[in-house]
Short mmCIF file of C-alpha atoms and ligand atoms in Angstrom, two decimals:
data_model
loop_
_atom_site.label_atom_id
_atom_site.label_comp_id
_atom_site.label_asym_id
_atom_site.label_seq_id
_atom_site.Cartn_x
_atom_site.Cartn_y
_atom_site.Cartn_z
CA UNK A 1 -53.97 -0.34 20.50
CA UNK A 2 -51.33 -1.62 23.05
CA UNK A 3 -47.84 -0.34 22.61
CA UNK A 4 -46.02 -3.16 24.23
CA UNK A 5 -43.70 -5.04 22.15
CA UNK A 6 -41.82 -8.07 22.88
CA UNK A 7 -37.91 -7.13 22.84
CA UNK A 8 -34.86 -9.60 21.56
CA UNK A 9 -31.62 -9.55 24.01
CA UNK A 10 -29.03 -11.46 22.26
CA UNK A 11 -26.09 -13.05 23.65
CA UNK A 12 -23.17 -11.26 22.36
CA UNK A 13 -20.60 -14.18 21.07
CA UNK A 14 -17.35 -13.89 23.39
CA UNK A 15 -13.69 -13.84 22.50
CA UNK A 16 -13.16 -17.31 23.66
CA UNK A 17 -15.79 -19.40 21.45
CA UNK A 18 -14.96 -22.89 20.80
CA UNK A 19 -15.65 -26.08 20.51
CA UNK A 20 -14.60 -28.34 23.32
CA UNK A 21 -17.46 -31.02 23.05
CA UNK A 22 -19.23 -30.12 26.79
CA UNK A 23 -22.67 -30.86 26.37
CA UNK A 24 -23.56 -34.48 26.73
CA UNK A 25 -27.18 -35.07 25.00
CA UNK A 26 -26.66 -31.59 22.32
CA UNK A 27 -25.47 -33.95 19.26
CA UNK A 28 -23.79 -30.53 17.13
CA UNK A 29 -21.93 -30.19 20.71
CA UNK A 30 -20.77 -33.54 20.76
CA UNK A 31 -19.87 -34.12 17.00
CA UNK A 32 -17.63 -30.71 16.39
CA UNK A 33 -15.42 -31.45 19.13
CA UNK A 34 -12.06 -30.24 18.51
CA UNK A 35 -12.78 -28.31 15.58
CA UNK A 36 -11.31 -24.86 15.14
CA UNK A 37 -13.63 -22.15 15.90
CA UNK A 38 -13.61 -18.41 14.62
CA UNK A 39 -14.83 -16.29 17.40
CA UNK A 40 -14.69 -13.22 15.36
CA UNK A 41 -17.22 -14.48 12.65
CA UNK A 42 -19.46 -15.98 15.41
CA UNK A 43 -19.45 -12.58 17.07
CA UNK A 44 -20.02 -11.27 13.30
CA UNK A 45 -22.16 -13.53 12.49
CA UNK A 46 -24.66 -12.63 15.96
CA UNK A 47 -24.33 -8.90 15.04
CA UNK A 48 -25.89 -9.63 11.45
CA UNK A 49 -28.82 -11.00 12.95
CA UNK A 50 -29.26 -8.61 15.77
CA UNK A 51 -28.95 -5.58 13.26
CA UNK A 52 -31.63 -7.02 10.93
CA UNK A 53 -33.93 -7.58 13.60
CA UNK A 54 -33.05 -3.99 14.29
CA UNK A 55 -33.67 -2.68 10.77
CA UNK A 56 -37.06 -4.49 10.89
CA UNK A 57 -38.05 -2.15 13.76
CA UNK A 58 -38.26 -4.46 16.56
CA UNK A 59 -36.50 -3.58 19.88
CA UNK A 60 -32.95 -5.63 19.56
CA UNK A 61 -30.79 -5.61 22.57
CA UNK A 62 -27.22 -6.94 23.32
CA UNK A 63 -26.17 -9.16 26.89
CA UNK A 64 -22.76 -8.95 26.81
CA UNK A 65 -20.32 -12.01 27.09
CA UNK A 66 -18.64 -13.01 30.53
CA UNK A 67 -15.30 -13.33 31.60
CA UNK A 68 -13.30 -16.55 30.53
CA UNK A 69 -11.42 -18.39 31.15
CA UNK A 70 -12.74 -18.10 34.69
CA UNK A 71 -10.36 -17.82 36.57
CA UNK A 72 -11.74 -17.60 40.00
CA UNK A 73 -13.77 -20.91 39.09
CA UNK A 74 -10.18 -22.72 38.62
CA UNK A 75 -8.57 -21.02 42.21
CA UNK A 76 -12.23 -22.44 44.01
CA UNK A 77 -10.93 -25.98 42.66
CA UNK A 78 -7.24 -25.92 43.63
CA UNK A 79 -5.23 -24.18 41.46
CA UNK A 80 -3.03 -21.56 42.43
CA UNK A 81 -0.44 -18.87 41.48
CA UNK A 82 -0.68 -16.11 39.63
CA UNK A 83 -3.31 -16.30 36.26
CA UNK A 84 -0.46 -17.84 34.07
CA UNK A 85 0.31 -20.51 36.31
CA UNK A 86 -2.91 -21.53 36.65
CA UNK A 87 -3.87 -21.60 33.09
CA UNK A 88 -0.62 -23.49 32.74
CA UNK A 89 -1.65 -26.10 35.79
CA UNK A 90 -5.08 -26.85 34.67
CA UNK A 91 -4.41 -27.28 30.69
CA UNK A 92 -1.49 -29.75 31.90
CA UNK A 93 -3.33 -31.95 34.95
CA UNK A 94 -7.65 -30.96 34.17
CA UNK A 95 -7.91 -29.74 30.22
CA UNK A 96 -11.66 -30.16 30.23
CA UNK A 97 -11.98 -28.01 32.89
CA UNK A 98 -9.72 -25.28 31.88
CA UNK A 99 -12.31 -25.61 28.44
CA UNK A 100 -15.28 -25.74 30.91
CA UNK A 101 -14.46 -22.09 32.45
CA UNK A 102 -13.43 -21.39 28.54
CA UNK A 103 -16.38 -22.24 27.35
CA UNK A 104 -18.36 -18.37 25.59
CA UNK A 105 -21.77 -20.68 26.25
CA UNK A 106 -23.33 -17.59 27.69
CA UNK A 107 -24.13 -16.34 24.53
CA UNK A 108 -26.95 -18.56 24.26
CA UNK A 109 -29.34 -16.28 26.11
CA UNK A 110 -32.48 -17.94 25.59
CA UNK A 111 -30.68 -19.65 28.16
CA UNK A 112 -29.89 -17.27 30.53
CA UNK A 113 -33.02 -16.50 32.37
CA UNK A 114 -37.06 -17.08 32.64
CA UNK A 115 -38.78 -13.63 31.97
CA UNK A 116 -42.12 -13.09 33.20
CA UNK A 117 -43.50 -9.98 31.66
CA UNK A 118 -46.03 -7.43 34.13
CA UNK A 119 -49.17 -8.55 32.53
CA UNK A 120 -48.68 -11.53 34.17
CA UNK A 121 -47.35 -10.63 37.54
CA UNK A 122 -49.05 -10.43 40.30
CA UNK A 123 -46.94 -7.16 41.07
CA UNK A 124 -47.10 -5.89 38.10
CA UNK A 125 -43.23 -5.87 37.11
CA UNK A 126 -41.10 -7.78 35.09
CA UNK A 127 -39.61 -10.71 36.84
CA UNK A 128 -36.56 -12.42 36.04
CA UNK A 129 -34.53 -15.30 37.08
CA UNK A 130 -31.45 -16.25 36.55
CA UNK A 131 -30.84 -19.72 35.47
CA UNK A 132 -28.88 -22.15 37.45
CA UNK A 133 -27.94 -24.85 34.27
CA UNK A 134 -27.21 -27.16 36.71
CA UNK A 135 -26.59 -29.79 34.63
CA UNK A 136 -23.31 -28.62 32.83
CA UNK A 137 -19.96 -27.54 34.83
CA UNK A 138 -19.48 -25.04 32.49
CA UNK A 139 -23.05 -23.48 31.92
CA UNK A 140 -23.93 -24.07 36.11
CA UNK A 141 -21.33 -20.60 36.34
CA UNK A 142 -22.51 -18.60 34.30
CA UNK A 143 -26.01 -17.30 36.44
CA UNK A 144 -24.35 -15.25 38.90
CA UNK A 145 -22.62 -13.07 36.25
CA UNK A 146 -25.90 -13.32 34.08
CA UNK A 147 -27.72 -12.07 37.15
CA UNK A 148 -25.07 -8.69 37.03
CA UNK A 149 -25.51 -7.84 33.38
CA UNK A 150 -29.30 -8.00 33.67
CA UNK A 151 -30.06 -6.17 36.81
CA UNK A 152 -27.15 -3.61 34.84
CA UNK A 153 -29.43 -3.72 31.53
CA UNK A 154 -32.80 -3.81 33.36
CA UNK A 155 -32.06 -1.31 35.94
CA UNK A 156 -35.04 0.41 37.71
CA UNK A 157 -36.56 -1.40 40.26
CA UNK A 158 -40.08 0.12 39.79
CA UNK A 159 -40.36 -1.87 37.12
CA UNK A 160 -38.03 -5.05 36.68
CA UNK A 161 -37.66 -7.43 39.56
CA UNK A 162 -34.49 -10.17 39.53
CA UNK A 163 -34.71 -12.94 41.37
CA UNK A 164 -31.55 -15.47 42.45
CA UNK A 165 -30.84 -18.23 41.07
CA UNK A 166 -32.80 -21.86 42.30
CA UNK A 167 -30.68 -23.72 44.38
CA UNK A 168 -27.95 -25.37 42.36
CA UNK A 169 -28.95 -28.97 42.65
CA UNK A 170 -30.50 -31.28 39.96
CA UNK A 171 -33.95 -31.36 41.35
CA UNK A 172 -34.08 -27.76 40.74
CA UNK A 173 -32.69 -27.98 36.95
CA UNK A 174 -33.47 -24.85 35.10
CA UNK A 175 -32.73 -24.42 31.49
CA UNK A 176 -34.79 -20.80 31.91
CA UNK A 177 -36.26 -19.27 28.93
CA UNK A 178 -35.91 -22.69 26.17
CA UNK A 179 -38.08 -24.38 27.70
CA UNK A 180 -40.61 -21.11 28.72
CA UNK A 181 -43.15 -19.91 25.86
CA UNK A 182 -45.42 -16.87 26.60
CA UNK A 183 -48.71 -17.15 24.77
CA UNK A 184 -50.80 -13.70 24.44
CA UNK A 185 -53.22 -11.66 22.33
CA UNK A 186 -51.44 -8.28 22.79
CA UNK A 187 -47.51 -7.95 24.43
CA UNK A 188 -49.07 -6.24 27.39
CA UNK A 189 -52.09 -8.13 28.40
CA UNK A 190 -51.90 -11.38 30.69
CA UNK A 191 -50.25 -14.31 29.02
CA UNK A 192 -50.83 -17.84 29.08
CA UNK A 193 -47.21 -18.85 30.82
CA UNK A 194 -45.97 -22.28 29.23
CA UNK A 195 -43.46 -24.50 30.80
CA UNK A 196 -42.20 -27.11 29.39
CA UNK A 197 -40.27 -29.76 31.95
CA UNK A 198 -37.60 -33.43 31.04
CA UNK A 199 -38.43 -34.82 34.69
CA UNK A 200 -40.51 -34.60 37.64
CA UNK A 201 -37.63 -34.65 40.22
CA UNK A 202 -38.86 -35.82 43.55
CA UNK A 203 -41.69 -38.09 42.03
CA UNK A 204 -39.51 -40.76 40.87
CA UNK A 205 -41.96 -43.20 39.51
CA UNK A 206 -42.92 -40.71 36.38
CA UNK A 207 -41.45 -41.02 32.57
CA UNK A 208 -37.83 -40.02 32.28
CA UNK A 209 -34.97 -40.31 29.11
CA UNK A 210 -32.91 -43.14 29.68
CA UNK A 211 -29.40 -42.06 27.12
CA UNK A 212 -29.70 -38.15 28.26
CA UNK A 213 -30.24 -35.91 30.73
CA UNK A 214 -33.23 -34.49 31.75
CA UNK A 215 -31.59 -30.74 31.95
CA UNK A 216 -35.00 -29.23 33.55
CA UNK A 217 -37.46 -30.46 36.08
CA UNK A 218 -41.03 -29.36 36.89
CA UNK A 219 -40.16 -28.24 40.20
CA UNK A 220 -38.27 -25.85 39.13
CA UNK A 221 -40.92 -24.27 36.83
CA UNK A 222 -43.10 -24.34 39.70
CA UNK A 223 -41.23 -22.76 42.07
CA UNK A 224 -40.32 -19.83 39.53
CA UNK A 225 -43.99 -19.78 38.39
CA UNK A 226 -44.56 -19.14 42.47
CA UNK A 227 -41.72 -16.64 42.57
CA UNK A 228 -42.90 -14.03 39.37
CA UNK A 229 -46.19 -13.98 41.42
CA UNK A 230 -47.74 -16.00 38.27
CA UNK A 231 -51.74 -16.52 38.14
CA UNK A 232 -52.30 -20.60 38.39
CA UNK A 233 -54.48 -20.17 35.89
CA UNK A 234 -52.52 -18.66 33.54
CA UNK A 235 -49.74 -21.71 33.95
CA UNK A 236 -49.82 -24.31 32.18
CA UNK A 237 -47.13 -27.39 32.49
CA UNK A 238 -46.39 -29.88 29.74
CA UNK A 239 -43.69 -32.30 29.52
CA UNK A 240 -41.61 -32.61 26.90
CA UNK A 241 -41.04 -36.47 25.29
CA UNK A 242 -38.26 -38.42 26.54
CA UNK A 243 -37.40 -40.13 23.54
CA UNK A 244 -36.78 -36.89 21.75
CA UNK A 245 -34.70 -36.23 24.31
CA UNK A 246 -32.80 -39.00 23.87
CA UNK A 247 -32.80 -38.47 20.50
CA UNK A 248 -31.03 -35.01 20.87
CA UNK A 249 -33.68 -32.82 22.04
CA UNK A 250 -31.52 -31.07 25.00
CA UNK A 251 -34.05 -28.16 25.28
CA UNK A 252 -37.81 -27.86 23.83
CA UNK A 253 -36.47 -25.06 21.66
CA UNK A 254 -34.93 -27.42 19.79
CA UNK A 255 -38.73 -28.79 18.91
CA UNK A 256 -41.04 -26.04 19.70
CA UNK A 257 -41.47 -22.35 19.44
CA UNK A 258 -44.36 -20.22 20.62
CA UNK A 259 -45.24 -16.42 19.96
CA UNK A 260 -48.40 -14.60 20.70
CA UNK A 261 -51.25 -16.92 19.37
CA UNK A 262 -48.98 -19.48 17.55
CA UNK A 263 -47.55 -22.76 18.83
CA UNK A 264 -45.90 -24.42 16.23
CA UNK A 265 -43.92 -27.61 17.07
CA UNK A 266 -43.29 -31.23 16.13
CA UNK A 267 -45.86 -33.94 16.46
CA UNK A 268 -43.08 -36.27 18.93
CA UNK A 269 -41.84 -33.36 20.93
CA UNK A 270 -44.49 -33.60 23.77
CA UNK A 271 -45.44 -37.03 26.70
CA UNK A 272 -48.89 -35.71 25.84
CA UNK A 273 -49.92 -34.05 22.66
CA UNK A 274 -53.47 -34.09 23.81
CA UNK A 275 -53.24 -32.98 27.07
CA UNK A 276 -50.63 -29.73 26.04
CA UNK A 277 -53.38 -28.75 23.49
CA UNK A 278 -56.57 -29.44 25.91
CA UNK A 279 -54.06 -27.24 29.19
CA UNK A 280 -53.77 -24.46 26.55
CA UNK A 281 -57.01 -23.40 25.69
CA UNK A 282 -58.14 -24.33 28.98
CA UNK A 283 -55.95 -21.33 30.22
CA UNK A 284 -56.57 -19.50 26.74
CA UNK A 285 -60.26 -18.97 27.48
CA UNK A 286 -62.24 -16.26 25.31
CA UNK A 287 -59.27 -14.57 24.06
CA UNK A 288 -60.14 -12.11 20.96
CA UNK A 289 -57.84 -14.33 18.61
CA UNK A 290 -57.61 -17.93 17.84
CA UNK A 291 -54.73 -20.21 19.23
CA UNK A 292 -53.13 -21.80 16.33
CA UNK A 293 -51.73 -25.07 16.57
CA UNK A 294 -49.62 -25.85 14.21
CA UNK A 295 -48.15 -28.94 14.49
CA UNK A 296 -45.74 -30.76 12.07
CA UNK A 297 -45.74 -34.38 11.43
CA UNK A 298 -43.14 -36.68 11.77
CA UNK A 299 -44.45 -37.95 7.68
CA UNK A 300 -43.24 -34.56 7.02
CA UNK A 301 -40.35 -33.78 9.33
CA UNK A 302 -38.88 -36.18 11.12
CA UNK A 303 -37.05 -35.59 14.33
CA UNK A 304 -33.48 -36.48 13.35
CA UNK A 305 -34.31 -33.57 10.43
CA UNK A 306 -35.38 -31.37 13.20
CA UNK A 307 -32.61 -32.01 15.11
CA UNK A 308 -30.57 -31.54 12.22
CA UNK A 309 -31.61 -28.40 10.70
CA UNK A 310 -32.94 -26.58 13.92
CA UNK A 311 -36.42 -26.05 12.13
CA UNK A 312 -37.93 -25.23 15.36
CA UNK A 313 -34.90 -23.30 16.82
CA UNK A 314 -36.43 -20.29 14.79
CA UNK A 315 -37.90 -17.12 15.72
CA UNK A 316 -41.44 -16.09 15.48
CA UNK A 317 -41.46 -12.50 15.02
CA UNK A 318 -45.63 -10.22 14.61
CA UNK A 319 -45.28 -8.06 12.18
CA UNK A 320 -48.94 -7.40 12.78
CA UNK A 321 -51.86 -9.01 13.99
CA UNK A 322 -51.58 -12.51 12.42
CA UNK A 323 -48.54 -11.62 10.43
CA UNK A 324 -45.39 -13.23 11.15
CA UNK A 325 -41.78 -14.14 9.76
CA UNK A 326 -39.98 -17.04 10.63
CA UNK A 327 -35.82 -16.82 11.26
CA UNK A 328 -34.26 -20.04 10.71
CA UNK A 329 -30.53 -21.05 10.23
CA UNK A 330 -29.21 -21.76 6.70
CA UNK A 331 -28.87 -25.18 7.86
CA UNK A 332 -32.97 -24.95 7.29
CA UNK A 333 -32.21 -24.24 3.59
CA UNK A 334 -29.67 -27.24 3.07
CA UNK A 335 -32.11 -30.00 4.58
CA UNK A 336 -34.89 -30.80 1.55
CA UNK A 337 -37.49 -31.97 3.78
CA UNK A 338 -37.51 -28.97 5.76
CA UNK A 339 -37.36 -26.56 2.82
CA UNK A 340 -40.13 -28.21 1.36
CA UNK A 341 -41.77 -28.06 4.57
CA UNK A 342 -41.25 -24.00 5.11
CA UNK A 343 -42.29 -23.80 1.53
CA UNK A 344 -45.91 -25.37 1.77
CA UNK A 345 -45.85 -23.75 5.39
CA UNK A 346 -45.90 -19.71 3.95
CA UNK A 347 -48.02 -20.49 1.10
CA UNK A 348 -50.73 -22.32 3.81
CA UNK A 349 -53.31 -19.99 5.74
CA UNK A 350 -51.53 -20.02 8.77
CA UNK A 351 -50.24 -16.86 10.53
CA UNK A 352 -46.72 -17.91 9.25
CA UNK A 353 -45.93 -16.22 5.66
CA UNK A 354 -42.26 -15.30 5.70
CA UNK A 355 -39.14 -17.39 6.08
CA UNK A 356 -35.64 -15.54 6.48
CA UNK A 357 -33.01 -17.54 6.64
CA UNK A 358 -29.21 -16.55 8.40
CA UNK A 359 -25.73 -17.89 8.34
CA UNK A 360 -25.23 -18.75 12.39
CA UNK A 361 -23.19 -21.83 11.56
CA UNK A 362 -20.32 -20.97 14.30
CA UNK A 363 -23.04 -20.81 16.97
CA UNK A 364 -24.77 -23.86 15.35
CA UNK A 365 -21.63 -26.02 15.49
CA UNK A 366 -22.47 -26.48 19.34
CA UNK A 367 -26.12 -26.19 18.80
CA UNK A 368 -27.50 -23.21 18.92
CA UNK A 369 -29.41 -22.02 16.48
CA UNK A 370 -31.20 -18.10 16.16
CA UNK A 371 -33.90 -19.13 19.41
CA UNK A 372 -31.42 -20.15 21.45
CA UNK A 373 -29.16 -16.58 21.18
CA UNK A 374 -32.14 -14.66 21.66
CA UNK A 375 -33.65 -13.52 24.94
CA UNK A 376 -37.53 -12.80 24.74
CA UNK A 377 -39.01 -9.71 27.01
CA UNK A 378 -42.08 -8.15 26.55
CA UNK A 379 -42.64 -4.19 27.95
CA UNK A 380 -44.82 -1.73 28.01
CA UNK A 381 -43.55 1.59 26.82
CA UNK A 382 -42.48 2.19 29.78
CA UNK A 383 -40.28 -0.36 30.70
CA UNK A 384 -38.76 -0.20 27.65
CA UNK A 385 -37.84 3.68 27.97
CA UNK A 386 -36.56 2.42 31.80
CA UNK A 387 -33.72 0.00 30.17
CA UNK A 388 -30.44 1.17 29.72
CA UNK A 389 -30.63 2.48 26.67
CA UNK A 390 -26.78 1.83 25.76
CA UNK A 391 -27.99 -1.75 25.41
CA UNK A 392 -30.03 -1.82 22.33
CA UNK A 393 -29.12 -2.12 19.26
CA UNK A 394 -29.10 0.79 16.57
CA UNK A 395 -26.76 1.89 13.58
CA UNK A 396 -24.07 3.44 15.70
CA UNK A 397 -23.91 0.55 18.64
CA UNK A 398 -23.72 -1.73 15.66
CA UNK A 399 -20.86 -0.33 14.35
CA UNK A 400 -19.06 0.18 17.33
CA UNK A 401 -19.58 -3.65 18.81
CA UNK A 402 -18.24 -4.97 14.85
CA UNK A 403 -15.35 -2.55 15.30
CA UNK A 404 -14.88 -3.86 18.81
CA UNK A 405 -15.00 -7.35 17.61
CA UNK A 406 -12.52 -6.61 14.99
CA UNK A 407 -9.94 -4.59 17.44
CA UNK A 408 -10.08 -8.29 19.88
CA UNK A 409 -11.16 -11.47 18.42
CA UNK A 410 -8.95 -13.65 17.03
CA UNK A 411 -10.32 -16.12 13.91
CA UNK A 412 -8.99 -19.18 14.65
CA UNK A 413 -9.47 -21.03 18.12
CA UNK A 414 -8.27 -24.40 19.45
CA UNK A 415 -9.13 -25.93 22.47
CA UNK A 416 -4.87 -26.08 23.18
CA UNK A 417 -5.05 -22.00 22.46
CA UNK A 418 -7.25 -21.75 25.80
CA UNK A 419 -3.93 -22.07 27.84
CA UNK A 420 -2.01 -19.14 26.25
CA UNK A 421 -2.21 -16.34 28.95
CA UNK A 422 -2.37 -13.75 26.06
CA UNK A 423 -6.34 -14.98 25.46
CA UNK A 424 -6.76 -14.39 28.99
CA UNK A 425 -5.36 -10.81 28.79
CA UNK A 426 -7.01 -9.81 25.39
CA UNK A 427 -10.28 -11.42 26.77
CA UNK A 428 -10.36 -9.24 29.79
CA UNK A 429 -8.87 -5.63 27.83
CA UNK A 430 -12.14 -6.54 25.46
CA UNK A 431 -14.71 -6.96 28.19
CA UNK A 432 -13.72 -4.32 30.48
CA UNK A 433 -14.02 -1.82 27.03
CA UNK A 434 -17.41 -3.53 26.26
CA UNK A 435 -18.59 -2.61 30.03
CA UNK A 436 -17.87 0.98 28.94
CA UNK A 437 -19.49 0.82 25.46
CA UNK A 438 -22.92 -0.63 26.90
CA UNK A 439 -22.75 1.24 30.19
CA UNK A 440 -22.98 -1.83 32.39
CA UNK A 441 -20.27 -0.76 35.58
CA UNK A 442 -18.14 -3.32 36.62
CA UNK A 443 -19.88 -6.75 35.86
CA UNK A 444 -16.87 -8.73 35.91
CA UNK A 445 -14.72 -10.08 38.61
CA UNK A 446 -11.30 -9.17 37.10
CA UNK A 447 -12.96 -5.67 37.57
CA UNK A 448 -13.37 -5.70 41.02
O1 SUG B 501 -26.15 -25.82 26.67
N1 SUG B 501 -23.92 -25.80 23.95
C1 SUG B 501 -25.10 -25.27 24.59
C2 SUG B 501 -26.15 -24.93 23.54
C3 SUG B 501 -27.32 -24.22 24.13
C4 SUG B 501 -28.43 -24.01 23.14
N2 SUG B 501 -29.49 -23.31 23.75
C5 SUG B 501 -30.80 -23.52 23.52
N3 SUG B 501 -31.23 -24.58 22.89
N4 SUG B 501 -31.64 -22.68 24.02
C6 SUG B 501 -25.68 -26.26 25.61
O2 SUG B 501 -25.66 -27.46 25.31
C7 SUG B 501 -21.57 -26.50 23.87
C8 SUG B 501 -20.24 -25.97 24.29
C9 SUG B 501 -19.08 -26.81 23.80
O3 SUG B 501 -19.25 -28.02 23.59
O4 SUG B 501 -17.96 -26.26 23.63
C10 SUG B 501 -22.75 -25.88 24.62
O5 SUG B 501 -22.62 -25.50 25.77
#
């Protein structure tokens, strides 16, 4: 039996969560604008999830937060002075952009990067890179720190390889790991790699949303399919339906989730249902176990519900061959179609026969649901005794990071509150103890 497992990195929440209304096309984004947040429940709230997935015995690991407001993001557009000043300057002449360097959006890690594990690489080594989220301001600087924290989590080059960024332009959109499923028998064999595109970016004359953005293009999962040294074989492409994303789909994890032999995902969420399935066992081949569709009508679910509830935002999680749990948010509970959906789901034959259900509402309130704070990476043994191990999640780091959280975070946040220099200050005394606590050197600018 292979050892290799598939580990979680989550995005640890930062002190600065809120709710500023940045993301054009991510409806929860849009509608809590202006709300007050409580970054010390949404950090809370993470940990909870993070330390069940520990208790369950699967490898849990933290990313930590970056350093907002940016401040060197506001001095490369003008403003000047010492840190106080500028806060001051940009909440009176550019507010939205003091939020946009504000923004604790890194905590979506799902987000962060596309991980190609070494039975797929032609080098045998885990690849990562860094995603450029060109399409939002405020996500578009986060890779360059995100590049820091994993080459400091994932730090022996014998066996994990990073990878820049794709140049920071909209042809090269790249969303990274939501819209990037891994299909597999065992964690350590060679995958099936599954990307999942909005656009074709330099063949104009193809499908395309007309209310939202296409965030990702194909190009871009080419190019990083040709960078982790991927088998075109083992590739497959699919594009994801423009009307969902016009609906609200921002990122296929909003509609879709894939682990080992299981794709389970809404019947609207793809251009071509046909072709995804046909691609997939095309690349699947002989495999010793079945690949299970599982596909969800709209009779059943509809897309706004979806949307809604985050049904497909979920984690798939093997507890053995053919034995999995589902995590979904408790908005999953509170939507009736949904639960009745999950119900009949675990009491079908399909490899699906647990639902757990968490509270993730502050990280839900600008759309992200359990997939989207969760980082997938599958290692052998090996790699996993090669990351730093001050990373990953056990009783005592668990107890530490809530103590942590409880020593900085304040529980109430408004967007006005982003100006007061004291945030900045209590921000930066948090992260630089956080660099300590997880070992990571100095990750951070202010550091430097
Ligand atoms: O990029 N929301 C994030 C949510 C990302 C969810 N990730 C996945 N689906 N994998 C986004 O739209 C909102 C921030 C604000 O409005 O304050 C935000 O960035």
């Amino acid at each position: 039996m292979s050892t290799a497992t598939e580990a979680n990195f989550d995005g640890l929440v930062g002190p600065t969560h809120n709710y500023s209304g940045l993301s054009f096309g991510n409806v929860a984004s849009l509608s809590n604008s202006a709300q007050a947040s409580n970054p010390k429940a949404a950090a809370k709230q993470g940990l909870t999830k993070m330390k069940a997935l520990a208790d369950m015995g699967f490898v849990q690991g933290v990313l930590a937060p970056h350093e907002r407001p940016h401040i060197p993001t506001l001095r490369r557009l003008g403003f000047s002075g010492g840190d106080a000043q500028i806060l001051q300057q940009a909440a009176k002449q550019a507010p939205k952009l003091l939020a946009a360097v504000s923004s604790a959006s890194c905590m979506w890690t799902a987000n962060a990067a596309t991980v190609s594990p070494s039975g797929d690489t032609n080098d045998k080594r885990v690849h990562f890179t860094p995603a450029n989220l060109v399409n939002k301001f405020h996500r578009s600087i986060e890779h360059e720190t995100t590049g820091a924290i994993l080459r400091a989590t994932f730090n022996d080059e014998r066996y994990f390889a990073h990878h820049f960024a794709l140049p920071s332009v909209d042809q090269f959109g790249d969303e990274g790991a939501a819209n990037h499923t891994r299909f597999c028998d065992g964690h350590g064999e060679q995958g099936v790699e599954f990307f999942v595109y909005g656009m074709e970016a330099f063949n104009t004359n193809t499908p395309r949303p007309a209310v939202f953005p296409a965030r990702h293009t194909l190009e871009a999962s080419q190019a990083v399919a040709r960078r982790h040294g991927l088998s075109p074989d083992q590739v497959v492409y699919a594009q994801q339906n423009p009307a969902v994303i016009d609906a609200g789909v921002f990122h296929n994890d909003v509609i879709a989730v894939g682990h080992r032999n299981v794709h389970f995902y809404h019947q609207e969420a793809f251009l071509d249902t046909a072709k995804m399935r046909d691609d997939l066992l095309a690349a699947w081949g002989d495999r010793d176990s079945t690949l299970h569709f599982i596909e969800v009508p709209s009779a059943e679910v509809s897309v706004q519900d979806s949307i809604q509830s985050y049904l497909f935002n979920s984690q798939l999680l093997s507890r053995g061959d053919n034995d999995m749990l589902l995590i979904v948010p408790g908005e999953c509970e509170n939507n009736p179609a949904v639960w009745a959906y999950l119900n009949r789901l675990v009491a079908g034959s399909s490899p699906i026969n647990e639902v757990k259900v968490f509270d993730l509402k502050q990280s839900m309130s600008n759309g992200g649901g359990p997939a989207c704070l969760r980082l997938r990476i599958a290692l052998t043994e090996a790699e996993r005794q090669a990351i730093n191990p001050a990373t990953l999640i056990n009783d005592s780091l668990f107890e530490r990071l809530n103590y942590w959280v409880d020593t900085h975070y304040r529980d109430q946040l408004y967007e006005k509150d982003l100006a007061d220099p004291m945030l900045l200050i209590e921000s930066r005394n948090a992260l630089d103890e956080l660099t300590k606590i997880l070992r990571l050197g100095n990750v951070y600018e202010f550091q430097r």
